[in-house]
Amino acid sequence: EEALERALQQRPEILALRVASEAQRLAARAAAGGRYPQIIAQGNVEYSNPNPLIFPQQQVFRSSWDVSAVIRWSPDETVASQRKMETALAELRRIEADETALRDALRVEVAQAHRAFEAAKVALEAARVGLEAAEESYRVRVMQLEAGAAVTRDLIDAESDLTRARLEMVGAVIGIRQARVALDYATGEYAARASR
């Protein structure tokens, strides 16, 4: 659960869907505003020589001002804004459904990566024990050969087992590193490190 929470906080895919969701929410809100009448207010101040708004005109700097307001409403814009709002809300619902599906997929991905990492730790421990056993078997075969109690074929078999155990150890080390990378990716650790 802790790893899943980290993934939900750090994975760029889920963060992108959250931003897209918020953008669609704001787009729907903006489209909803187009359904209502618009009030446009404007004000001007002029300081000029001669001032064209003052009669009689004289060659003197004078100030003047004006204020205007317009109320505008169109039934066509109301209908178009309603459609835009409904489209934005439909897109918002689609993004929210994508986010839910991604959450479910992240839950599965994190669980699989965690199990794979735990299995890789067990495999590494088994490979370590196998390597120790193969090293001991090889050491015993060398001593037996020196004492004349074993033949060269026994030593070759022990050396072959030792090489196989070393390769299994290398494979286990690679496996645990791969599992760690998969777990870091699933929890969003790589994305978090890249953004720092």
Short mmCIF file of C-alpha atoms in Angstrom, two decimals:
data_model
loop_
_atom_site.label_atom_id
_atom_site.label_comp_id
_atom_site.label_asym_id
_atom_site.label_seq_id
_atom_site.Cartn_x
_atom_site.Cartn_y
_atom_site.Cartn_z
CA GLU A 1 0.00 0.00 0.00
CA GLU A 2 2.86 2.37 0.79
CA ALA A 3 4.49 1.64 -2.58
CA LEU A 4 1.14 2.20 -4.32
CA GLU A 5 0.73 5.55 -2.57
CA ARG A 6 4.21 6.58 -3.73
CA ALA A 7 3.30 5.52 -7.28
CA LEU A 8 0.10 7.58 -7.17
CA GLN A 9 2.11 10.59 -5.95
CA GLN A 10 5.06 10.28 -8.37
CA ARG A 11 4.13 8.49 -11.61
CA PRO A 12 4.04 11.03 -14.46
CA GLU A 13 1.07 9.33 -16.15
CA ILE A 14 -1.23 9.84 -13.18
CA LEU A 15 0.06 13.38 -12.64
CA ALA A 16 -0.64 14.19 -16.31
CA LEU A 17 -4.19 12.86 -15.99
CA ARG A 18 -4.75 14.99 -12.90
CA VAL A 19 -3.60 18.11 -14.77
CA ALA A 20 -5.77 17.20 -17.78
CA SER A 21 -8.72 16.64 -15.47
CA GLU A 22 -8.30 20.05 -13.87
CA ALA A 23 -7.92 21.67 -17.30
CA GLN A 24 -11.18 20.08 -18.49
CA ARG A 25 -12.93 21.17 -15.30
CA LEU A 26 -11.84 24.75 -15.98
CA ALA A 27 -12.80 24.48 -19.67
CA ALA A 28 -16.30 23.34 -18.69
CA ARG A 29 -16.57 26.21 -16.25
CA ALA A 30 -15.43 28.72 -18.89
CA ALA A 31 -17.91 27.33 -21.42
CA ALA A 32 -20.70 27.56 -18.84
CA GLY A 33 -19.94 31.27 -18.44
CA GLY A 34 -20.77 31.84 -22.12
CA ARG A 35 -24.43 31.04 -21.45
CA TYR A 36 -24.96 34.26 -19.51
CA PRO A 37 -25.15 37.88 -20.64
CA GLN A 38 -21.82 39.69 -20.86
CA ILE A 39 -21.25 43.11 -19.39
CA ILE A 40 -18.45 45.06 -21.01
CA ALA A 41 -17.30 48.27 -19.31
CA GLN A 42 -14.77 50.68 -20.72
CA GLY A 43 -13.28 53.91 -19.48
CA ASN A 44 -10.98 56.43 -21.15
CA VAL A 45 -9.00 59.43 -19.96
CA GLU A 46 -7.43 61.87 -22.37
CA TYR A 47 -5.05 64.73 -21.71
CA SER A 48 -4.22 66.57 -24.92
CA ASN A 49 -3.63 69.92 -26.62
CA PRO A 50 -6.13 70.68 -28.07
CA ASN A 51 -8.56 68.25 -26.51
CA PRO A 52 -11.12 67.19 -29.18
CA LEU A 53 -13.80 66.49 -26.55
CA ILE A 54 -13.89 70.02 -25.14
CA PHE A 55 -15.56 72.90 -27.02
CA PRO A 56 -14.53 75.45 -27.87
CA GLN A 57 -11.14 74.04 -28.71
CA GLN A 58 -8.17 75.98 -27.46
CA GLN A 59 -4.41 75.46 -27.66
CA VAL A 60 -4.24 74.40 -24.02
CA PHE A 61 -3.64 71.00 -22.39
CA ARG A 62 -6.91 69.87 -20.87
CA SER A 63 -8.16 66.55 -19.55
CA SER A 64 -11.40 64.73 -20.30
CA TRP A 65 -12.83 61.32 -19.62
CA ASP A 66 -15.66 59.04 -20.67
CA VAL A 67 -17.18 55.77 -19.43
CA SER A 68 -19.33 53.32 -21.35
CA ALA A 69 -21.01 50.01 -20.61
CA VAL A 70 -22.49 47.43 -22.96
CA ILE A 71 -24.67 44.46 -22.05
CA ARG A 72 -24.55 41.71 -24.67
CA TRP A 73 -26.50 38.44 -24.87
CA SER A 74 -27.06 36.06 -27.77
CA PRO A 75 -29.31 32.99 -27.77
CA ASP A 76 -27.00 31.37 -30.35
CA GLU A 77 -23.98 31.83 -28.07
CA THR A 78 -25.97 30.40 -25.18
CA VAL A 79 -26.73 27.22 -27.13
CA ALA A 80 -23.14 26.97 -28.44
CA SER A 81 -21.75 27.49 -24.93
CA GLN A 82 -24.08 24.80 -23.58
CA ARG A 83 -22.73 22.36 -26.19
CA LYS A 84 -19.14 23.30 -25.40
CA MET A 85 -19.78 22.79 -21.69
CA GLU A 86 -21.37 19.37 -22.28
CA THR A 87 -18.44 18.36 -24.52
CA ALA A 88 -15.94 19.47 -21.87
CA LEU A 89 -17.84 17.57 -19.17
CA ALA A 90 -17.90 14.43 -21.34
CA GLU A 91 -14.14 14.74 -21.85
CA LEU A 92 -13.73 15.23 -18.10
CA ARG A 93 -15.65 12.01 -17.43
CA ARG A 94 -13.44 10.18 -19.96
CA ILE A 95 -10.27 11.47 -18.29
CA GLU A 96 -11.59 10.48 -14.86
CA ALA A 97 -12.36 6.97 -16.20
CA ASP A 98 -8.80 6.79 -17.61
CA GLU A 99 -7.46 7.83 -14.21
CA THR A 100 -9.46 5.11 -12.47
CA ALA A 101 -8.22 2.50 -14.96
CA LEU A 102 -4.64 3.72 -14.52
CA ARG A 103 -4.97 3.49 -10.73
CA ASP A 104 -6.08 -0.13 -11.07
CA ALA A 105 -3.22 -0.88 -13.48
CA LEU A 106 -0.72 0.77 -11.13
CA ARG A 107 -2.03 -1.31 -8.24
CA VAL A 108 -1.36 -4.50 -10.24
CA GLU A 109 2.03 -3.28 -11.53
CA VAL A 110 3.26 -2.29 -8.07
CA ALA A 111 2.07 -5.58 -6.55
CA GLN A 112 3.80 -7.61 -9.28
CA ALA A 113 7.02 -5.61 -8.99
CA HIS A 114 7.01 -6.00 -5.20
CA ARG A 115 6.46 -9.77 -5.42
CA ALA A 116 9.17 -10.08 -8.10
CA PHE A 117 11.61 -8.17 -5.86
CA GLU A 118 10.84 -10.43 -2.89
CA ALA A 119 11.26 -13.53 -5.09
CA ALA A 120 14.58 -12.16 -6.40
CA LYS A 121 15.82 -11.71 -2.82
CA VAL A 122 14.97 -15.34 -2.06
CA ALA A 123 16.65 -16.47 -5.30
CA LEU A 124 19.77 -14.48 -4.39
CA GLU A 125 19.94 -16.13 -0.98
CA ALA A 126 19.46 -19.58 -2.56
CA ALA A 127 22.22 -18.86 -5.09
CA ARG A 128 24.53 -17.73 -2.28
CA VAL A 129 23.91 -20.95 -0.35
CA GLY A 130 24.38 -23.01 -3.53
CA LEU A 131 27.67 -21.23 -4.26
CA GLU A 132 28.95 -21.91 -0.75
CA ALA A 133 28.01 -25.59 -1.10
CA ALA A 134 29.71 -25.84 -4.51
CA GLU A 135 32.87 -24.15 -3.19
CA GLU A 136 32.98 -26.57 -0.25
CA SER A 137 32.37 -29.56 -2.53
CA TYR A 138 35.20 -28.42 -4.80
CA ARG A 139 37.52 -27.95 -1.83
CA VAL A 140 36.70 -31.47 -0.56
CA ARG A 141 37.27 -33.00 -4.05
CA VAL A 142 40.67 -31.27 -4.31
CA MET A 143 41.65 -32.72 -0.90
CA GLN A 144 40.35 -36.19 -1.90
CA LEU A 145 42.28 -36.06 -5.19
CA GLU A 146 45.45 -35.09 -3.33
CA ALA A 147 44.88 -37.97 -0.91
CA GLY A 148 44.19 -40.38 -3.79
CA ALA A 149 40.58 -41.00 -2.72
CA ALA A 150 39.06 -39.40 -5.84
CA VAL A 151 39.71 -39.40 -9.56
CA THR A 152 40.18 -36.44 -11.88
CA ARG A 153 36.62 -36.89 -13.20
CA ASP A 154 35.25 -36.15 -9.70
CA LEU A 155 37.27 -32.92 -9.57
CA ILE A 156 36.06 -31.90 -13.05
CA ASP A 157 32.46 -32.53 -11.98
CA ALA A 158 32.97 -30.45 -8.83
CA GLU A 159 34.56 -27.65 -10.87
CA SER A 160 31.64 -27.76 -13.31
CA ASP A 161 29.19 -27.53 -10.37
CA LEU A 162 31.17 -24.59 -8.97
CA THR A 163 31.08 -22.76 -12.32
CA ARG A 164 27.32 -23.41 -12.60
CA ALA A 165 26.81 -22.07 -9.05
CA ARG A 166 28.83 -18.94 -9.88
CA LEU A 167 26.73 -18.36 -12.99
CA GLU A 168 23.55 -18.82 -10.96
CA MET A 169 24.89 -16.26 -8.47
CA VAL A 170 25.55 -13.79 -11.29
CA GLY A 171 22.04 -14.46 -12.64
CA ALA A 172 20.54 -13.91 -9.19
CA VAL A 173 22.42 -10.61 -8.76
CA ILE A 174 21.21 -9.45 -12.18
CA GLY A 175 17.70 -10.64 -11.31
CA ILE A 176 17.55 -8.67 -8.07
CA ARG A 177 18.84 -5.55 -9.82
CA GLN A 178 16.23 -5.93 -12.55
CA ALA A 179 13.53 -6.45 -9.94
CA ARG A 180 14.71 -3.33 -8.07
CA VAL A 181 14.58 -1.28 -11.27
CA ALA A 182 11.08 -2.59 -12.02
CA LEU A 183 9.96 -1.73 -8.48
CA ASP A 184 11.48 1.77 -8.70
CA TYR A 185 9.75 2.33 -12.03
CA ALA A 186 6.42 1.03 -10.73
CA THR A 187 6.53 3.32 -7.68
CA GLY A 188 7.66 6.33 -9.72
CA GLU A 189 11.05 6.66 -8.06
CA TYR A 190 12.82 7.16 -11.41
CA ALA A 191 10.41 9.93 -12.41
CA ALA A 192 10.83 11.58 -9.01
CA ARG A 193 14.64 11.47 -9.29
CA ALA A 194 14.55 12.83 -12.84
CA SER A 195 12.42 15.81 -11.79
CA ARG A 196 14.76 16.79 -8.95
#
